[in-house]
Coordinates of N, CA, C and O and ligand atoms in Angstrom, one line a residue:
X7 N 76.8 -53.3 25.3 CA 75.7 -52.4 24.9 C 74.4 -53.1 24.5 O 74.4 -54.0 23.6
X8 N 73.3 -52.7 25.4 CA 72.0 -53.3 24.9 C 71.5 -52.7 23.3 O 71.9 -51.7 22.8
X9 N 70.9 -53.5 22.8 CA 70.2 -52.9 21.5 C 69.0 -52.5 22.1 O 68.2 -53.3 22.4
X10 N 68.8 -51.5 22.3 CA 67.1 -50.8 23.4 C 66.2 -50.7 22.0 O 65.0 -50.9 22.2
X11 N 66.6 -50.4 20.8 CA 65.8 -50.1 19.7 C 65.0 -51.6 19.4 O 64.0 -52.0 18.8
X12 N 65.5 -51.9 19.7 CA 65.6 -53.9 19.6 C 64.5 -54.6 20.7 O 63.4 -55.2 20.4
X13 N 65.2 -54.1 21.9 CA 64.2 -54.4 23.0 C 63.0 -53.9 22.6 O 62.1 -54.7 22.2
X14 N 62.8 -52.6 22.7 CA 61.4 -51.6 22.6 C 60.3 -52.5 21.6 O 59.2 -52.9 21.8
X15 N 61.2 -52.7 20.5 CA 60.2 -53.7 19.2 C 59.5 -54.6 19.8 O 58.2 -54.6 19.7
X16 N 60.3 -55.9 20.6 CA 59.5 -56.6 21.3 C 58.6 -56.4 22.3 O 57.6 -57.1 22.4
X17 N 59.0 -55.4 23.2 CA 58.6 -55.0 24.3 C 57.2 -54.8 24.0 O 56.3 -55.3 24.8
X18 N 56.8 -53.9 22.4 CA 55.7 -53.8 21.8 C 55.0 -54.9 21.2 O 53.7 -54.9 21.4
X19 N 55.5 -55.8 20.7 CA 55.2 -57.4 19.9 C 54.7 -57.9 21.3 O 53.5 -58.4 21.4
X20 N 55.6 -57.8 22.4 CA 54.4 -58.8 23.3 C 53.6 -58.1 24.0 O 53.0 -58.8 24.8
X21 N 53.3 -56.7 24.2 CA 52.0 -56.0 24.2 C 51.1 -56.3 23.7 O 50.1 -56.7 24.4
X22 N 51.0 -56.2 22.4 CA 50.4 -56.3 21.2 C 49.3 -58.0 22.0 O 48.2 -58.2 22.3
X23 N 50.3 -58.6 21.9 CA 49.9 -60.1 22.0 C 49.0 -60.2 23.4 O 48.0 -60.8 23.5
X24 N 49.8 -59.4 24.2 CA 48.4 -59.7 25.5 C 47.1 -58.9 25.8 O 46.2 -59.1 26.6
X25 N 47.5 -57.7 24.7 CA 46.5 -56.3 24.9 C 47.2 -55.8 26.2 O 47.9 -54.8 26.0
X26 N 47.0 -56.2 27.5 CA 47.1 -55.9 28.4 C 47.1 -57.3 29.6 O 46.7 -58.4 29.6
X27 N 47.9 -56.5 30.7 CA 48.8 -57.9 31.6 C 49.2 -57.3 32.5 O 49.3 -56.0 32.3
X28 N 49.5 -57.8 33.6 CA 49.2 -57.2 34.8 C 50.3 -58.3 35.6 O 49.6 -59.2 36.0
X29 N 51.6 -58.5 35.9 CA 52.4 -59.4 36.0 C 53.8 -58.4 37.0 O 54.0 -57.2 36.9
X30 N 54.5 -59.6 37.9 CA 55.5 -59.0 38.0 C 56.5 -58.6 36.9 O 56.5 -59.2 35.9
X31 N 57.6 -57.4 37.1 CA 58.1 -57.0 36.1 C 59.3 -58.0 35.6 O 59.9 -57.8 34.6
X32 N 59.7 -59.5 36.6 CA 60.6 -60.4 35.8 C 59.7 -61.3 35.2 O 60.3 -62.0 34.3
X33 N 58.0 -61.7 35.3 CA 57.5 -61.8 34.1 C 57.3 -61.8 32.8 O 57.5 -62.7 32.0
X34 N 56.9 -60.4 32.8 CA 57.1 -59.1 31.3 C 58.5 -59.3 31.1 O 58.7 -58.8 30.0
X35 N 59.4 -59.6 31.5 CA 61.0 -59.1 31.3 C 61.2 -60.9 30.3 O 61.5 -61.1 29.1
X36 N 61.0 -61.7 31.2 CA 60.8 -63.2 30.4 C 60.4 -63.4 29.1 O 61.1 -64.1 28.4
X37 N 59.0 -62.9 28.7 CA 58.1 -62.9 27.9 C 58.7 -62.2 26.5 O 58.5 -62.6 25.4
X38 N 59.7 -61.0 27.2 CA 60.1 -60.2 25.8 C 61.3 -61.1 25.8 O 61.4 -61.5 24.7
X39 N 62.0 -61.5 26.4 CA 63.5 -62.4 26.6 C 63.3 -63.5 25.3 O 64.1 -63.8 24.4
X40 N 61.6 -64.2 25.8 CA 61.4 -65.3 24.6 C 61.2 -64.6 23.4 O 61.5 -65.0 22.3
X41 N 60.7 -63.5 23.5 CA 60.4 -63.2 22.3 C 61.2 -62.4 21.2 O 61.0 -62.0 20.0
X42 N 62.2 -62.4 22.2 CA 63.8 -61.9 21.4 C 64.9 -62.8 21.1 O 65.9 -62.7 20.5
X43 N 64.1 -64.0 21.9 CA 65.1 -65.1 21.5 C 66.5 -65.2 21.5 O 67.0 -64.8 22.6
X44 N 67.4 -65.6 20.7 CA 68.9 -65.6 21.1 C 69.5 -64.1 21.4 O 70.3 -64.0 22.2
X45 N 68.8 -62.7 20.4 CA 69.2 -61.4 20.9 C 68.9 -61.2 21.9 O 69.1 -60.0 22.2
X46 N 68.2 -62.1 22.8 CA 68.0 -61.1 24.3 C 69.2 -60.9 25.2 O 70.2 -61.6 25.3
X47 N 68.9 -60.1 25.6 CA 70.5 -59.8 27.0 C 70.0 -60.5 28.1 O 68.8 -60.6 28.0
X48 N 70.6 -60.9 29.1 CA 70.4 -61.6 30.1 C 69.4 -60.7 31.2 O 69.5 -59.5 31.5
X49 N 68.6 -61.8 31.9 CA 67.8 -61.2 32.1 C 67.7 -60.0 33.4 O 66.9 -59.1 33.4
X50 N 68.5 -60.2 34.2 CA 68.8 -59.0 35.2 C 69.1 -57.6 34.7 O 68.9 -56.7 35.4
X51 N 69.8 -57.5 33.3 CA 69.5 -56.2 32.6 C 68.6 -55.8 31.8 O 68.4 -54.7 31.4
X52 N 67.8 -57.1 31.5 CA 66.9 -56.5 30.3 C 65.4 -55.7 31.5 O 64.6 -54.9 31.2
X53 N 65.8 -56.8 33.3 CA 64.4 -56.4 33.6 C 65.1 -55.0 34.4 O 64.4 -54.3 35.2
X54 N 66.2 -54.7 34.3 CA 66.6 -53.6 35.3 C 66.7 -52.2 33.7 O 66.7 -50.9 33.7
X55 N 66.8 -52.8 32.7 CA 66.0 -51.8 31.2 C 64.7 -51.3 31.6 O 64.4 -50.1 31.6
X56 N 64.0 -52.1 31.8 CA 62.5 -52.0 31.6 C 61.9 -51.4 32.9 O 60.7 -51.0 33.0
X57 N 62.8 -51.4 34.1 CA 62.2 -50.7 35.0 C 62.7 -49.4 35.4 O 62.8 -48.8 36.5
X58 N 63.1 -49.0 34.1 CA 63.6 -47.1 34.0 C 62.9 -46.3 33.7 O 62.7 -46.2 32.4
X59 N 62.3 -45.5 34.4 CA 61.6 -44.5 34.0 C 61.6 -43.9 32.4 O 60.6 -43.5 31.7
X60 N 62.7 -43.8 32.2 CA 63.2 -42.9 30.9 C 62.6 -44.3 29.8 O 62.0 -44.0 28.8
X61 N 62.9 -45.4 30.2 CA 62.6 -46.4 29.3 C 61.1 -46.6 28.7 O 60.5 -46.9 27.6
X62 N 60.8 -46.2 30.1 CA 59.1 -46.8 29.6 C 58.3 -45.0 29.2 O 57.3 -44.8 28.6
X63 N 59.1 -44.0 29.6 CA 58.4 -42.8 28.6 C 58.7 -43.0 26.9 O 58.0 -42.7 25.9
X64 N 59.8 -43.6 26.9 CA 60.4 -44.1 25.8 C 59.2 -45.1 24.4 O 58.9 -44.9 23.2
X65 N 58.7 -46.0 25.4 CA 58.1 -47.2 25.0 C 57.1 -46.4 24.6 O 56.8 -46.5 23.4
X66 N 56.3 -45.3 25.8 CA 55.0 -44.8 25.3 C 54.9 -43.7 24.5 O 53.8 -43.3 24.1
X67 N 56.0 -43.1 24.3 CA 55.9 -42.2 22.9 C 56.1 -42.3 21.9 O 55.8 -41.6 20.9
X68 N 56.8 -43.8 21.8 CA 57.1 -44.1 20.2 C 56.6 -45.1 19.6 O 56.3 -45.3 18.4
X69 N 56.5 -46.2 20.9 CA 56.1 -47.5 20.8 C 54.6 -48.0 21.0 O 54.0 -49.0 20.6
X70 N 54.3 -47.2 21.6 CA 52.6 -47.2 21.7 C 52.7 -48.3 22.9 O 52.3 -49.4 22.9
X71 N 53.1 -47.8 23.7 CA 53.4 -49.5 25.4 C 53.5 -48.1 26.4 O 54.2 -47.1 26.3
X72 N 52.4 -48.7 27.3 CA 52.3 -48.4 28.5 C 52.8 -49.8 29.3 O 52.4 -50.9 29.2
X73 N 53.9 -49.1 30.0 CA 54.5 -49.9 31.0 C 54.9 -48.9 32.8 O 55.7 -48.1 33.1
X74 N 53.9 -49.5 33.4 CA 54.1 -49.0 34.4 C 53.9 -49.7 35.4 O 53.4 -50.8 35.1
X75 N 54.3 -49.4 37.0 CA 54.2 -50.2 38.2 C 52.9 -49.8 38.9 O 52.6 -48.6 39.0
X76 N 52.0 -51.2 39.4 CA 50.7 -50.6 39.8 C 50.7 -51.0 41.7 O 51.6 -51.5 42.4
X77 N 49.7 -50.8 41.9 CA 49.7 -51.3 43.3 C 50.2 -52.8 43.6 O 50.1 -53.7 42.7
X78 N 50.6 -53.1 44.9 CA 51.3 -54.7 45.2 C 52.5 -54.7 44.5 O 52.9 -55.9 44.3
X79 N 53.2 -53.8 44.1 CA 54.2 -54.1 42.6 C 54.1 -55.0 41.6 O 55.1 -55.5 41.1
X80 N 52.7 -55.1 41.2 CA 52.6 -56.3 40.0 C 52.5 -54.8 39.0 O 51.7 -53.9 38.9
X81 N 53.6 -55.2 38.2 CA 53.5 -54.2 36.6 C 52.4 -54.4 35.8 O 52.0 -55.5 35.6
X82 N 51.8 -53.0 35.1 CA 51.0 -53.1 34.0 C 51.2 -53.0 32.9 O 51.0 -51.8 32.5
X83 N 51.6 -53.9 31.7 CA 51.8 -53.9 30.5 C 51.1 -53.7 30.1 O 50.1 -54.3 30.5
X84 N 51.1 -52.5 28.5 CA 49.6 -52.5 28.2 C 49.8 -51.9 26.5 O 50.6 -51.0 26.3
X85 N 48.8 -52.8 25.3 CA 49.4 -52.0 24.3 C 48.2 -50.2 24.0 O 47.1 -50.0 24.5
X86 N 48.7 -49.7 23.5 CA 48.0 -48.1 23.7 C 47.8 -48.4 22.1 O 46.6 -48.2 22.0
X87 N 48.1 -48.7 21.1 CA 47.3 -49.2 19.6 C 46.3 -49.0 19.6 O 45.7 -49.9 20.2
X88 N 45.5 -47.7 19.1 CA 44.2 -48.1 18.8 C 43.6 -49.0 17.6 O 44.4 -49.4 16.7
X89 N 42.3 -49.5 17.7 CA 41.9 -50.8 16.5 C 42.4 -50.1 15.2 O 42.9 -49.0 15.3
X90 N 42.2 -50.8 14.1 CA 42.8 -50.0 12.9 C 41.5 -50.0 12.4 O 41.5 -49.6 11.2
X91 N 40.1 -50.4 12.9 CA 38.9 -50.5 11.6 C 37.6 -49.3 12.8 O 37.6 -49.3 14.0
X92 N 36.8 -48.7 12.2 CA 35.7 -48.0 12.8 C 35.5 -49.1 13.2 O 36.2 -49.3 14.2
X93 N 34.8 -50.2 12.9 CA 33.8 -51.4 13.9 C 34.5 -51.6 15.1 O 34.1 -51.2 16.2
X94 N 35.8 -52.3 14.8 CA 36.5 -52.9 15.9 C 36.1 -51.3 17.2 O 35.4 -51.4 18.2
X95 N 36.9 -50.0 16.5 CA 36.4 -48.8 17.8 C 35.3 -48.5 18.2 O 35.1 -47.7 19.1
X96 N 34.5 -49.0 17.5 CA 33.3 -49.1 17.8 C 33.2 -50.3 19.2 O 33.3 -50.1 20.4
X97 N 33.0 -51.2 18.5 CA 33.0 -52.4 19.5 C 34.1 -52.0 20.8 O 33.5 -52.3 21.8
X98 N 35.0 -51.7 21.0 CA 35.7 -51.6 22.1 C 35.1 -50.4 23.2 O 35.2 -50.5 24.4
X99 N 34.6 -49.1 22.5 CA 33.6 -48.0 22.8 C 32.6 -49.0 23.5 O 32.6 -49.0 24.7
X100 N 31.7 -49.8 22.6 CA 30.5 -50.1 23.2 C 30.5 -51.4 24.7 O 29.4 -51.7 25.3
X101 N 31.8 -51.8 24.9 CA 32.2 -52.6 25.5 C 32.6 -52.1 26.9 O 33.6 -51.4 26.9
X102 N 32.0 -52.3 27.9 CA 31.9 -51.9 29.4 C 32.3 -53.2 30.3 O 31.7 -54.3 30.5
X103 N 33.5 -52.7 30.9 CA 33.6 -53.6 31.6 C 32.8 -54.5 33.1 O 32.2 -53.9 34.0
X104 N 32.9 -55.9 33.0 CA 32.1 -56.4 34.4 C 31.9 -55.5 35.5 O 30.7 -55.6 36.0
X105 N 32.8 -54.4 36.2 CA 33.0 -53.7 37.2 C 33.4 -52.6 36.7 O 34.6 -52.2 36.8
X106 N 32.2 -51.8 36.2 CA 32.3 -50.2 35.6 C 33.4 -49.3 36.4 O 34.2 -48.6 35.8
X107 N 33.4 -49.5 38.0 CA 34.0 -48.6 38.3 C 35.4 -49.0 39.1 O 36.2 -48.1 39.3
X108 N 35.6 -50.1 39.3 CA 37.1 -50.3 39.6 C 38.2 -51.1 37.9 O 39.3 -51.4 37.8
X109 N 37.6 -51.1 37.2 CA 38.1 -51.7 35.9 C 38.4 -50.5 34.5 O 37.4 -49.8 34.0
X110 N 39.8 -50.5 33.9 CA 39.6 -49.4 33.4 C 39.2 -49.6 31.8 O 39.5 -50.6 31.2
X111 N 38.8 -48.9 31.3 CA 37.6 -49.1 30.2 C 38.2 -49.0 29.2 O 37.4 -48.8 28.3
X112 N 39.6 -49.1 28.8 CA 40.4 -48.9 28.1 C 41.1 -50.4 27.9 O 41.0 -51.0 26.8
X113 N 41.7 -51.0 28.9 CA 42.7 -52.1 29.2 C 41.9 -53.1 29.6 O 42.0 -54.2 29.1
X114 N 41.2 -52.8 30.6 CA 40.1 -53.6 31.3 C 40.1 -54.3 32.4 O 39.4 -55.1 33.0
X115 N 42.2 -53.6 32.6 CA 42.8 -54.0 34.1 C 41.6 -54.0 35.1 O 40.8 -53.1 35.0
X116 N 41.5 -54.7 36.0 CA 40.7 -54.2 37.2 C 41.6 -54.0 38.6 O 42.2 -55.0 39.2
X117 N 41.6 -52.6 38.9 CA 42.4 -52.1 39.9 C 41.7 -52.6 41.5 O 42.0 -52.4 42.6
X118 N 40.5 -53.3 41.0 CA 39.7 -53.7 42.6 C 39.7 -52.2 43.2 O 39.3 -51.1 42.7
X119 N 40.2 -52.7 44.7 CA 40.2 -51.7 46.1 C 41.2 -50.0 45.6 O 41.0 -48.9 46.0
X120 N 42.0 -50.4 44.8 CA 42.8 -49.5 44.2 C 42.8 -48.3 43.2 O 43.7 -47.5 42.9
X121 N 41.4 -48.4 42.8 CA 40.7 -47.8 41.7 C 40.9 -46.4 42.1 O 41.2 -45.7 41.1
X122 N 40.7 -45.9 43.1 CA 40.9 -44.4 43.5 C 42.1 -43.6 43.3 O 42.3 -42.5 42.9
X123 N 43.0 -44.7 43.6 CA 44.3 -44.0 43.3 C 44.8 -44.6 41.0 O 45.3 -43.9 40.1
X124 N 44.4 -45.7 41.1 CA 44.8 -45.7 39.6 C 43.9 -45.5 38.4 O 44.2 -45.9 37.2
X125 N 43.0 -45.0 38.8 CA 41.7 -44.7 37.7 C 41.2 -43.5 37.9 O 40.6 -43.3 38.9
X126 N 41.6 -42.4 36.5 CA 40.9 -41.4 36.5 C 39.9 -41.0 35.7 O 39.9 -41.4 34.5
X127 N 38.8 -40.3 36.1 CA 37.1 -40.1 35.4 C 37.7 -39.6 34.0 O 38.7 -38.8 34.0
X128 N 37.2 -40.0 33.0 CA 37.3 -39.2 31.9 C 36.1 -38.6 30.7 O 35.0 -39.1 30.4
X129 N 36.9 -37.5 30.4 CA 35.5 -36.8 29.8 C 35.5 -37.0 28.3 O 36.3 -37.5 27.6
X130 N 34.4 -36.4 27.8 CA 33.7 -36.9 26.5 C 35.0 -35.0 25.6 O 35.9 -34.3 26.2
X131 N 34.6 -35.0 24.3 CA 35.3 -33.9 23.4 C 35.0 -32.9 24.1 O 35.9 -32.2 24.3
X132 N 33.8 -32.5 24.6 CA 33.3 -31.5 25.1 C 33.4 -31.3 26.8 O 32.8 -30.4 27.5
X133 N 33.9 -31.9 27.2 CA 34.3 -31.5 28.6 C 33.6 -32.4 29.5 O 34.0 -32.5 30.7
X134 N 32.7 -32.9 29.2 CA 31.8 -33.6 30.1 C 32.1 -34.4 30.4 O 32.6 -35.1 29.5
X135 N 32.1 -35.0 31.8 CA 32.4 -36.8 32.6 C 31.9 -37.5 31.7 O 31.0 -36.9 31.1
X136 N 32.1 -38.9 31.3 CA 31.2 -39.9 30.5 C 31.3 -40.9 31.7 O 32.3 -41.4 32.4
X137 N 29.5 -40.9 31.8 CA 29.3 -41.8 33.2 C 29.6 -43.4 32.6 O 29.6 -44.0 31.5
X138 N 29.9 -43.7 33.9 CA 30.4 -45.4 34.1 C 31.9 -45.4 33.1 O 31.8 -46.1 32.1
X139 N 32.7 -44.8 33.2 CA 34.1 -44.5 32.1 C 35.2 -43.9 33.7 O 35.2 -43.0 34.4
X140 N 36.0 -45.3 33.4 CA 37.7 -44.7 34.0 C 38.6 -45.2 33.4 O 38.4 -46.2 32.6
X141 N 39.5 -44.8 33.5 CA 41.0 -44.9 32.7 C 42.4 -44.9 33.8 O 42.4 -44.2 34.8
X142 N 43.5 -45.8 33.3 CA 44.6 -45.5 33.6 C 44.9 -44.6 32.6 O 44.6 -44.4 31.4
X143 N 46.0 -43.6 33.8 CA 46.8 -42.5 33.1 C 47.1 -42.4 31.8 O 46.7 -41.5 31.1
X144 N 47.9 -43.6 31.2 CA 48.5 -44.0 30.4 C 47.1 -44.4 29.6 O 47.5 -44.3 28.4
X145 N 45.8 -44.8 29.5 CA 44.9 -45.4 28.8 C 44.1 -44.0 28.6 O 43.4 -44.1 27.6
X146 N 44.0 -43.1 29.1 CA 43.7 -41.8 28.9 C 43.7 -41.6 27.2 O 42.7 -41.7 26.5
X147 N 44.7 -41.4 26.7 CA 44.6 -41.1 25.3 C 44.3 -42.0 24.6 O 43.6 -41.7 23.7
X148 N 44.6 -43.0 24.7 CA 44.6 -44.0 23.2 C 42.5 -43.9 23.5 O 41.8 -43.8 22.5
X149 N 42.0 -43.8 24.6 CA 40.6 -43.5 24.8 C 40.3 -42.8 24.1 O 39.3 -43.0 23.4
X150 N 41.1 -41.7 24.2 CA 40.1 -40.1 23.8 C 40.5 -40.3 22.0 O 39.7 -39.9 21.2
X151 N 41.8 -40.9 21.6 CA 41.6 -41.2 20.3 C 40.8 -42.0 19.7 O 40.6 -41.7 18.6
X152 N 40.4 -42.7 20.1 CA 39.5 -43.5 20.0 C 37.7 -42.8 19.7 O 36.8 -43.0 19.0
X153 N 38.0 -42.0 20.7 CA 36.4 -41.1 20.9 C 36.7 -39.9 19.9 O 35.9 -39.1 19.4
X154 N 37.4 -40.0 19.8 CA 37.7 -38.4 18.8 C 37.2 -39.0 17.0 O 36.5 -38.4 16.2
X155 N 38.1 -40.4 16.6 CA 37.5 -40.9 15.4 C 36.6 -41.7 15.4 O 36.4 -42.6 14.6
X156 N 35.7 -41.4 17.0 CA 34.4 -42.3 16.7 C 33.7 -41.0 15.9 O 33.1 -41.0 14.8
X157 N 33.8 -40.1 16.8 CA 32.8 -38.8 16.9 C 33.0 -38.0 15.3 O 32.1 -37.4 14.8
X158 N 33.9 -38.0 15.0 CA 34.4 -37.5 13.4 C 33.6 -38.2 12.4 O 33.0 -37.6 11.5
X159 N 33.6 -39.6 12.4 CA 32.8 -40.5 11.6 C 31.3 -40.1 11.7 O 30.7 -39.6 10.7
X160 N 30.7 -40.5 12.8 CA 28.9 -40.4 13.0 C 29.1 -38.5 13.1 O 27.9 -38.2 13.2
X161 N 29.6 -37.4 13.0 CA 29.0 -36.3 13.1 C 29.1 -35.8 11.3 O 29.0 -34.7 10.7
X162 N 29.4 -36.9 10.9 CA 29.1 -36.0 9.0 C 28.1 -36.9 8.8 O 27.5 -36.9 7.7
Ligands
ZN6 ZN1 44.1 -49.1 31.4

């Protein structure tokens, strides 16, 4: 029996550490391996763990990790943590990536040619598109959290 409560920890710790990574999934599967050190399980289960659906809804409801498969099969690791200080969400807010529109404004993966299919427009509290702003699915909220306690701060 794997310890998955075990795994998940790390899985998060090395999120954390890259923000975001974009790698095949026996990569990411390595990375948490080191960083589990002697508890890791060998690695043909830890990367056939990590590429279950149920696993990685797992990761992103509790663990704050987006893990998902993107175009070419290179996986997107990604930690969904928002900053813990207004400046820092500030600063990540005011931070636009090199390639507004294939790069998501959240992670800052850049999907290139692929952007149509892995980046969706996202809108402000009030409904509206916020121009030059895309998101992976998964980068969707930790955004709008982010915009929700920018906008709570500057509207008092
Ligand atoms: Zn993203």
């Amino acid at each position: 029996m794997m310890n998955t409560a075990l795994i998940n920890r790390h899985v998060s710790a090395v999120a954390i550490q890259f923000a975001a990574f974009a790698a095949p999934l026996e990569s990411i599967a390595r990375y948490v391996a080191m960083s589990m050190g002697d508890d890791a399980p060998p690695l043909p289960e830890l990367q056939h763990y990590l590429s279950k659906r149920e696993t990685q809804d797992v990761l992103a409801a509790d663990f704050e990790v987006g893990l998902w498969v993107g175009p070419g099969r290179a996986w997107r690791l990604v930690s969904l943590s928002t900053p813990p200080t207004m400046e820092a969400i500030e600063h990540r807010l005011n931070t636009f990536p090199d390639s507004v529109s294939t790069q998501c404004a959240y992670c800052l993966i850049d999907e290139k040619n692929h952007y149509a299919t892995e980046l969706v427009k996202i809108y402000d509290l009030r409904g509206n598109p916020i121009h030059r702003r895309v998101v992976h699915r998964a980068c969707y909220k930790p955004f709008t959290v982010m915009l929700q306690q920018y906008e709570r701060v500057n509207s008092k």
